[in-house]
Tab-separated table of N, CA, C and O in Angstrom:
chain	number	residue	atom	x	y	z
L	1	UNK	N	-4.765	17.044	1.390
L	1	UNK	CA	-4.591	15.646	1.079
L	1	UNK	C	-3.143	15.260	1.362
L	1	UNK	O	-2.220	15.993	1.033
L	2	UNK	N	-2.946	14.093	1.965
L	2	UNK	CA	-1.603	13.640	2.312
L	2	UNK	C	-0.941	12.857	1.190
L	2	UNK	O	-1.383	12.864	0.049
L	3	UNK	N	0.105	12.177	1.563
L	3	UNK	CA	0.859	11.367	0.600
L	3	UNK	C	-0.016	10.233	0.091
L	3	UNK	O	-0.793	9.650	0.837
L	4	UNK	N	0.130	9.917	-1.191
L	4	UNK	CA	-0.674	8.888	-1.848
L	4	UNK	C	0.251	7.855	-2.472
L	4	UNK	O	1.411	8.141	-2.740
L	5	UNK	N	-0.289	6.663	-2.727
L	5	UNK	CA	0.524	5.637	-3.370
L	5	UNK	C	-0.333	4.750	-4.266
L	5	UNK	O	-1.551	4.697	-4.148
L	6	UNK	N	0.353	4.046	-5.151
L	6	UNK	CA	-0.246	3.014	-5.975
L	6	UNK	C	0.719	1.836	-5.959
L	6	UNK	O	1.938	2.022	-5.939
L	7	UNK	N	0.175	0.622	-5.931
L	7	UNK	CA	0.981	-0.574	-5.739
L	7	UNK	C	0.701	-1.575	-6.860
L	7	UNK	O	-0.438	-2.010	-7.036
L	8	UNK	N	1.731	-1.938	-7.614
L	8	UNK	CA	1.578	-2.877	-8.729
L	8	UNK	C	1.103	-4.254	-8.278
L	8	UNK	O	0.521	-4.992	-9.066
L	9	UNK	N	1.343	-4.611	-7.035
L	9	UNK	CA	0.933	-5.933	-6.557
L	9	UNK	C	-0.577	-6.103	-6.615
L	9	UNK	O	-1.082	-7.218	-6.588
L	10	UNK	N	-1.326	-5.002	-6.709
L	10	UNK	CA	-2.782	-5.071	-6.784
L	10	UNK	C	-3.277	-5.409	-8.186
L	10	UNK	O	-4.469	-5.643	-8.373
L	11	UNK	N	-2.380	-5.427	-9.164
L	11	UNK	CA	-2.746	-5.703	-10.547
L	11	UNK	C	-2.117	-7.024	-10.977
L	11	UNK	O	-0.895	-7.158	-10.944
L	12	UNK	N	-2.921	-7.984	-11.391
L	12	UNK	CA	-2.361	-9.262	-11.815
L	12	UNK	C	-1.439	-9.079	-13.024
L	12	UNK	O	-1.756	-8.336	-13.948
L	13	UNK	N	-0.285	-9.733	-12.983
L	13	UNK	CA	0.622	-9.710	-14.128
L	13	UNK	C	1.496	-10.947	-14.101
L	13	UNK	O	1.731	-11.526	-13.037
L	14	UNK	N	1.971	-11.335	-15.257
L	14	UNK	CA	2.831	-12.506	-15.356
L	14	UNK	C	4.158	-12.276	-14.641
L	14	UNK	O	4.750	-13.203	-14.105
L	15	UNK	N	4.624	-11.037	-14.621
L	15	UNK	CA	5.933	-10.757	-14.023
L	15	UNK	C	5.867	-10.553	-12.508
L	15	UNK	O	6.890	-10.429	-11.862
L	16	UNK	N	4.658	-10.502	-11.952
L	16	UNK	CA	4.474	-10.326	-10.509
L	16	UNK	C	5.258	-9.122	-9.982
L	16	UNK	O	6.012	-9.215	-9.010
L	17	UNK	N	5.045	-7.993	-10.598
L	17	UNK	CA	5.717	-6.743	-10.256
L	17	UNK	C	5.392	-6.346	-8.814
L	17	UNK	O	4.242	-6.417	-8.384
L	18	UNK	N	6.401	-5.901	-8.079
L	18	UNK	CA	6.218	-5.499	-6.681
L	18	UNK	C	6.491	-4.015	-6.457
L	18	UNK	O	6.646	-3.579	-5.311
L	19	UNK	N	6.513	-3.230	-7.512
L	19	UNK	CA	6.808	-1.804	-7.403
L	19	UNK	C	5.627	-1.059	-6.780
L	19	UNK	O	4.468	-1.300	-7.120
L	20	UNK	N	5.933	-0.150	-5.870
L	20	UNK	CA	4.958	0.782	-5.313
L	20	UNK	C	5.517	2.185	-5.532
L	20	UNK	O	6.715	2.418	-5.366
L	21	UNK	N	4.648	3.111	-5.924
L	21	UNK	CA	5.056	4.486	-6.225
L	21	UNK	C	4.240	5.412	-5.332
L	21	UNK	O	3.038	5.216	-5.175
L	22	UNK	N	4.892	6.434	-4.766
L	22	UNK	CA	4.166	7.383	-3.924
L	22	UNK	C	4.537	8.808	-4.295
L	22	UNK	O	5.600	9.067	-4.848
L	23	UNK	N	3.627	9.730	-3.966
L	23	UNK	CA	3.838	11.156	-4.229
L	23	UNK	C	2.863	11.955	-3.369
L	23	UNK	O	1.868	11.420	-2.876
L	24	UNK	N	3.150	13.243	-3.231
L	24	UNK	CA	2.263	14.136	-2.484
L	24	UNK	C	1.172	14.724	-3.368
L	24	UNK	O	0.190	15.253	-2.871
L	25	UNK	N	1.346	14.622	-4.676
L	25	UNK	CA	0.454	15.253	-5.639
L	25	UNK	C	-0.139	14.177	-6.544
L	25	UNK	O	0.590	13.358	-7.106
L	26	UNK	N	-1.462	14.165	-6.717
L	26	UNK	CA	-2.131	13.138	-7.509
L	26	UNK	C	-1.650	13.114	-8.954
L	26	UNK	O	-1.375	12.041	-9.499
L	27	UNK	N	-1.525	14.268	-9.580
L	27	UNK	CA	-1.088	14.298	-10.981
L	27	UNK	C	0.324	13.750	-11.134
L	27	UNK	O	0.617	13.018	-12.083
L	28	UNK	N	1.203	14.088	-10.200
L	28	UNK	CA	2.569	13.578	-10.224
L	28	UNK	C	2.575	12.052	-10.080
L	28	UNK	O	3.301	11.351	-10.788
L	29	UNK	N	1.749	11.540	-9.188
L	29	UNK	CA	1.654	10.103	-8.982
L	29	UNK	C	1.118	9.406	-10.228
L	29	UNK	O	1.665	8.391	-10.660
L	30	UNK	N	0.069	9.940	-10.819
L	30	UNK	CA	-0.499	9.342	-12.030
L	30	UNK	C	0.535	9.335	-13.149
L	30	UNK	O	0.723	8.319	-13.830
L	31	UNK	N	1.237	10.437	-13.332
L	31	UNK	CA	2.262	10.501	-14.386
L	31	UNK	C	3.349	9.452	-14.176
L	31	UNK	O	3.756	8.764	-15.117
L	32	UNK	N	3.817	9.307	-12.948
L	32	UNK	CA	4.858	8.323	-12.655
L	32	UNK	C	4.337	6.901	-12.850
L	32	UNK	O	5.039	6.041	-13.407
L	33	UNK	N	3.118	6.635	-12.413
L	33	UNK	CA	2.539	5.300	-12.551
L	33	UNK	C	2.318	4.947	-14.024
L	33	UNK	O	2.570	3.815	-14.441
L	34	UNK	N	1.874	5.907	-14.812
L	34	UNK	CA	1.663	5.671	-16.247
L	34	UNK	C	2.999	5.401	-16.926
L	34	UNK	O	3.117	4.478	-17.749
L	35	UNK	N	4.028	6.169	-16.592
L	35	UNK	CA	5.349	5.935	-17.179
L	35	UNK	C	5.845	4.527	-16.841
L	35	UNK	O	6.378	3.823	-17.706
L	36	UNK	N	5.675	4.118	-15.602
L	36	UNK	CA	6.078	2.771	-15.194
L	36	UNK	C	5.280	1.727	-15.982
L	36	UNK	O	5.852	0.769	-16.518
L	37	UNK	N	3.971	1.904	-16.047
L	37	UNK	CA	3.115	0.936	-16.736
L	37	UNK	C	3.459	0.824	-18.221
L	37	UNK	O	3.438	-0.276	-18.781
L	38	UNK	N	3.794	1.932	-18.850
L	38	UNK	CA	4.166	1.908	-20.268
L	38	UNK	C	5.514	1.224	-20.457
L	38	UNK	O	5.664	0.356	-21.329
L	39	UNK	N	6.493	1.615	-19.660
L	39	UNK	CA	7.858	1.118	-19.813
L	39	UNK	C	7.993	-0.354	-19.436
L	39	UNK	O	8.611	-1.131	-20.160
L	40	UNK	N	7.409	-0.723	-18.317
L	40	UNK	CA	7.611	-2.065	-17.792
L	40	UNK	C	6.536	-3.050	-18.268
L	40	UNK	O	6.833	-4.201	-18.573
L	41	UNK	N	5.294	-2.581	-18.352
L	41	UNK	CA	4.184	-3.492	-18.628
L	41	UNK	C	3.585	-3.356	-20.025
L	41	UNK	O	2.676	-4.099	-20.371
L	42	UNK	N	4.047	-2.384	-20.803
L	42	UNK	CA	3.588	-2.251	-22.186
L	42	UNK	C	2.216	-1.627	-22.373
L	42	UNK	O	1.617	-1.760	-23.435
L	43	UNK	N	1.711	-0.938	-21.365
L	43	UNK	CA	0.408	-0.266	-21.485
L	43	UNK	C	0.515	0.971	-22.373
L	43	UNK	O	1.605	1.531	-22.547
L	44	UNK	N	-0.615	1.402	-22.884
L	44	UNK	CA	-0.700	2.632	-23.666
L	44	UNK	C	-1.223	3.757	-22.777
L	44	UNK	O	-2.076	3.524	-21.907
L	45	UNK	N	-0.735	4.970	-22.999
L	45	UNK	CA	-1.177	6.144	-22.242
L	45	UNK	C	-2.453	6.673	-22.879
L	45	UNK	O	-2.417	7.381	-23.875
L	46	UNK	N	-3.592	6.297	-22.314
L	46	UNK	CA	-4.892	6.751	-22.806
L	46	UNK	C	-5.652	7.396	-21.654
L	46	UNK	O	-5.363	7.121	-20.477
L	47	UNK	N	-6.642	8.216	-21.955
L	47	UNK	CA	-7.458	8.790	-20.872
L	47	UNK	C	-8.138	7.706	-20.030
L	47	UNK	O	-8.249	7.842	-18.811
L	48	UNK	N	-8.558	6.624	-20.669
L	48	UNK	CA	-9.212	5.536	-19.943
L	48	UNK	C	-8.231	4.868	-18.973
L	48	UNK	O	-8.598	4.557	-17.838
L	49	UNK	N	-6.994	4.653	-19.421
L	49	UNK	CA	-5.991	4.033	-18.555
L	49	UNK	C	-5.660	4.941	-17.378
L	49	UNK	O	-5.562	4.493	-16.238
L	50	UNK	N	-5.512	6.240	-17.637
L	50	UNK	CA	-5.241	7.186	-16.555
L	50	UNK	C	-6.380	7.196	-15.533
L	50	UNK	O	-6.145	7.302	-14.331
L	51	UNK	N	-7.603	7.041	-16.013
L	51	UNK	CA	-8.748	6.978	-15.107
L	51	UNK	C	-8.671	5.740	-14.217
L	51	UNK	O	-8.947	5.813	-13.008
L	52	UNK	N	-8.262	4.607	-14.785
L	52	UNK	CA	-8.105	3.387	-14.000
L	52	UNK	C	-6.992	3.545	-12.959
L	52	UNK	O	-7.129	3.081	-11.829
L	53	UNK	N	-5.909	4.195	-13.346
L	53	UNK	CA	-4.812	4.450	-12.407
L	53	UNK	C	-5.323	5.291	-11.235
L	53	UNK	O	-5.058	4.984	-10.070
L	54	UNK	N	-6.072	6.343	-11.529
L	54	UNK	CA	-6.599	7.218	-10.467
L	54	UNK	C	-7.478	6.443	-9.481
L	54	UNK	O	-7.464	6.706	-8.287
L	55	UNK	N	-8.228	5.469	-9.980
L	55	UNK	CA	-9.102	4.670	-9.110
L	55	UNK	C	-8.306	3.778	-8.166
L	55	UNK	O	-8.822	3.358	-7.130
L	56	UNK	N	-7.070	3.470	-8.515
L	56	UNK	CA	-6.243	2.554	-7.716
L	56	UNK	C	-5.370	3.271	-6.686
L	56	UNK	O	-4.618	2.629	-5.958
L	57	UNK	N	-5.469	4.594	-6.608
L	57	UNK	CA	-4.647	5.372	-5.675
L	57	UNK	C	-5.190	5.236	-4.253
L	57	UNK	O	-6.397	5.268	-4.030
L	58	UNK	N	-4.273	5.099	-3.304
L	58	UNK	CA	-4.602	4.994	-1.889
L	58	UNK	C	-3.937	6.135	-1.124
L	58	UNK	O	-2.877	6.607	-1.511
L	59	UNK	N	-4.550	6.509	-0.019
L	59	UNK	CA	-3.958	7.479	0.898
L	59	UNK	C	-3.036	6.725	1.849
L	59	UNK	O	-3.393	5.660	2.353
L	60	UNK	N	-1.860	7.275	2.094
L	60	UNK	CA	-0.948	6.681	3.077
L	60	UNK	C	-1.343	7.169	4.468
L	60	UNK	O	-1.855	8.273	4.622
L	61	UNK	N	-1.077	6.338	5.455
L	61	UNK	CA	-1.309	6.758	6.832
L	61	UNK	C	-0.258	7.790	7.216
L	61	UNK	O	0.899	7.699	6.804
L	62	UNK	N	-0.654	8.750	8.008
L	62	UNK	CA	0.299	9.768	8.498
L	62	UNK	C	1.303	9.087	9.414
L	62	UNK	O	0.963	8.159	10.164
L	63	UNK	N	2.565	9.514	9.359
L	63	UNK	CA	3.557	8.923	10.258
L	63	UNK	C	3.191	9.191	11.716
L	63	UNK	O	2.637	10.242	12.044
L	64	UNK	N	3.489	8.243	12.556
L	64	UNK	CA	3.183	8.393	13.982
L	64	UNK	C	4.072	9.414	14.666
L	64	UNK	O	3.693	10.049	15.608
L	65	UNK	N	5.289	9.565	14.156
L	65	UNK	CA	6.205	10.570	14.682
L	65	UNK	C	7.061	11.094	13.552
L	65	UNK	O	7.319	10.397	12.578
L	66	UNK	N	7.495	12.304	13.694
L	66	UNK	CA	8.327	12.939	12.672
L	66	UNK	C	9.730	13.126	13.248
L	66	UNK	O	9.873	13.628	14.364
L	67	UNK	N	10.712	12.731	12.488
L	67	UNK	CA	12.104	12.829	12.962
L	67	UNK	C	12.571	14.264	12.981
L	67	UNK	O	12.124	15.118	12.304
């Protein structure tokens, strides 16, 4: 599995957050996204919330060239 990301712009909010988070590991990405959601948006860390975060993860396209 390649690099993955989650984008706050996909979730309606009053603050119109534009943060996107990426990682190579799903668990690392979920942990970072949950921390952001708790700190910035006031969400609670629950199994149900983590499940919703996992559903919103996208695969990034592979780079066309590597430097």
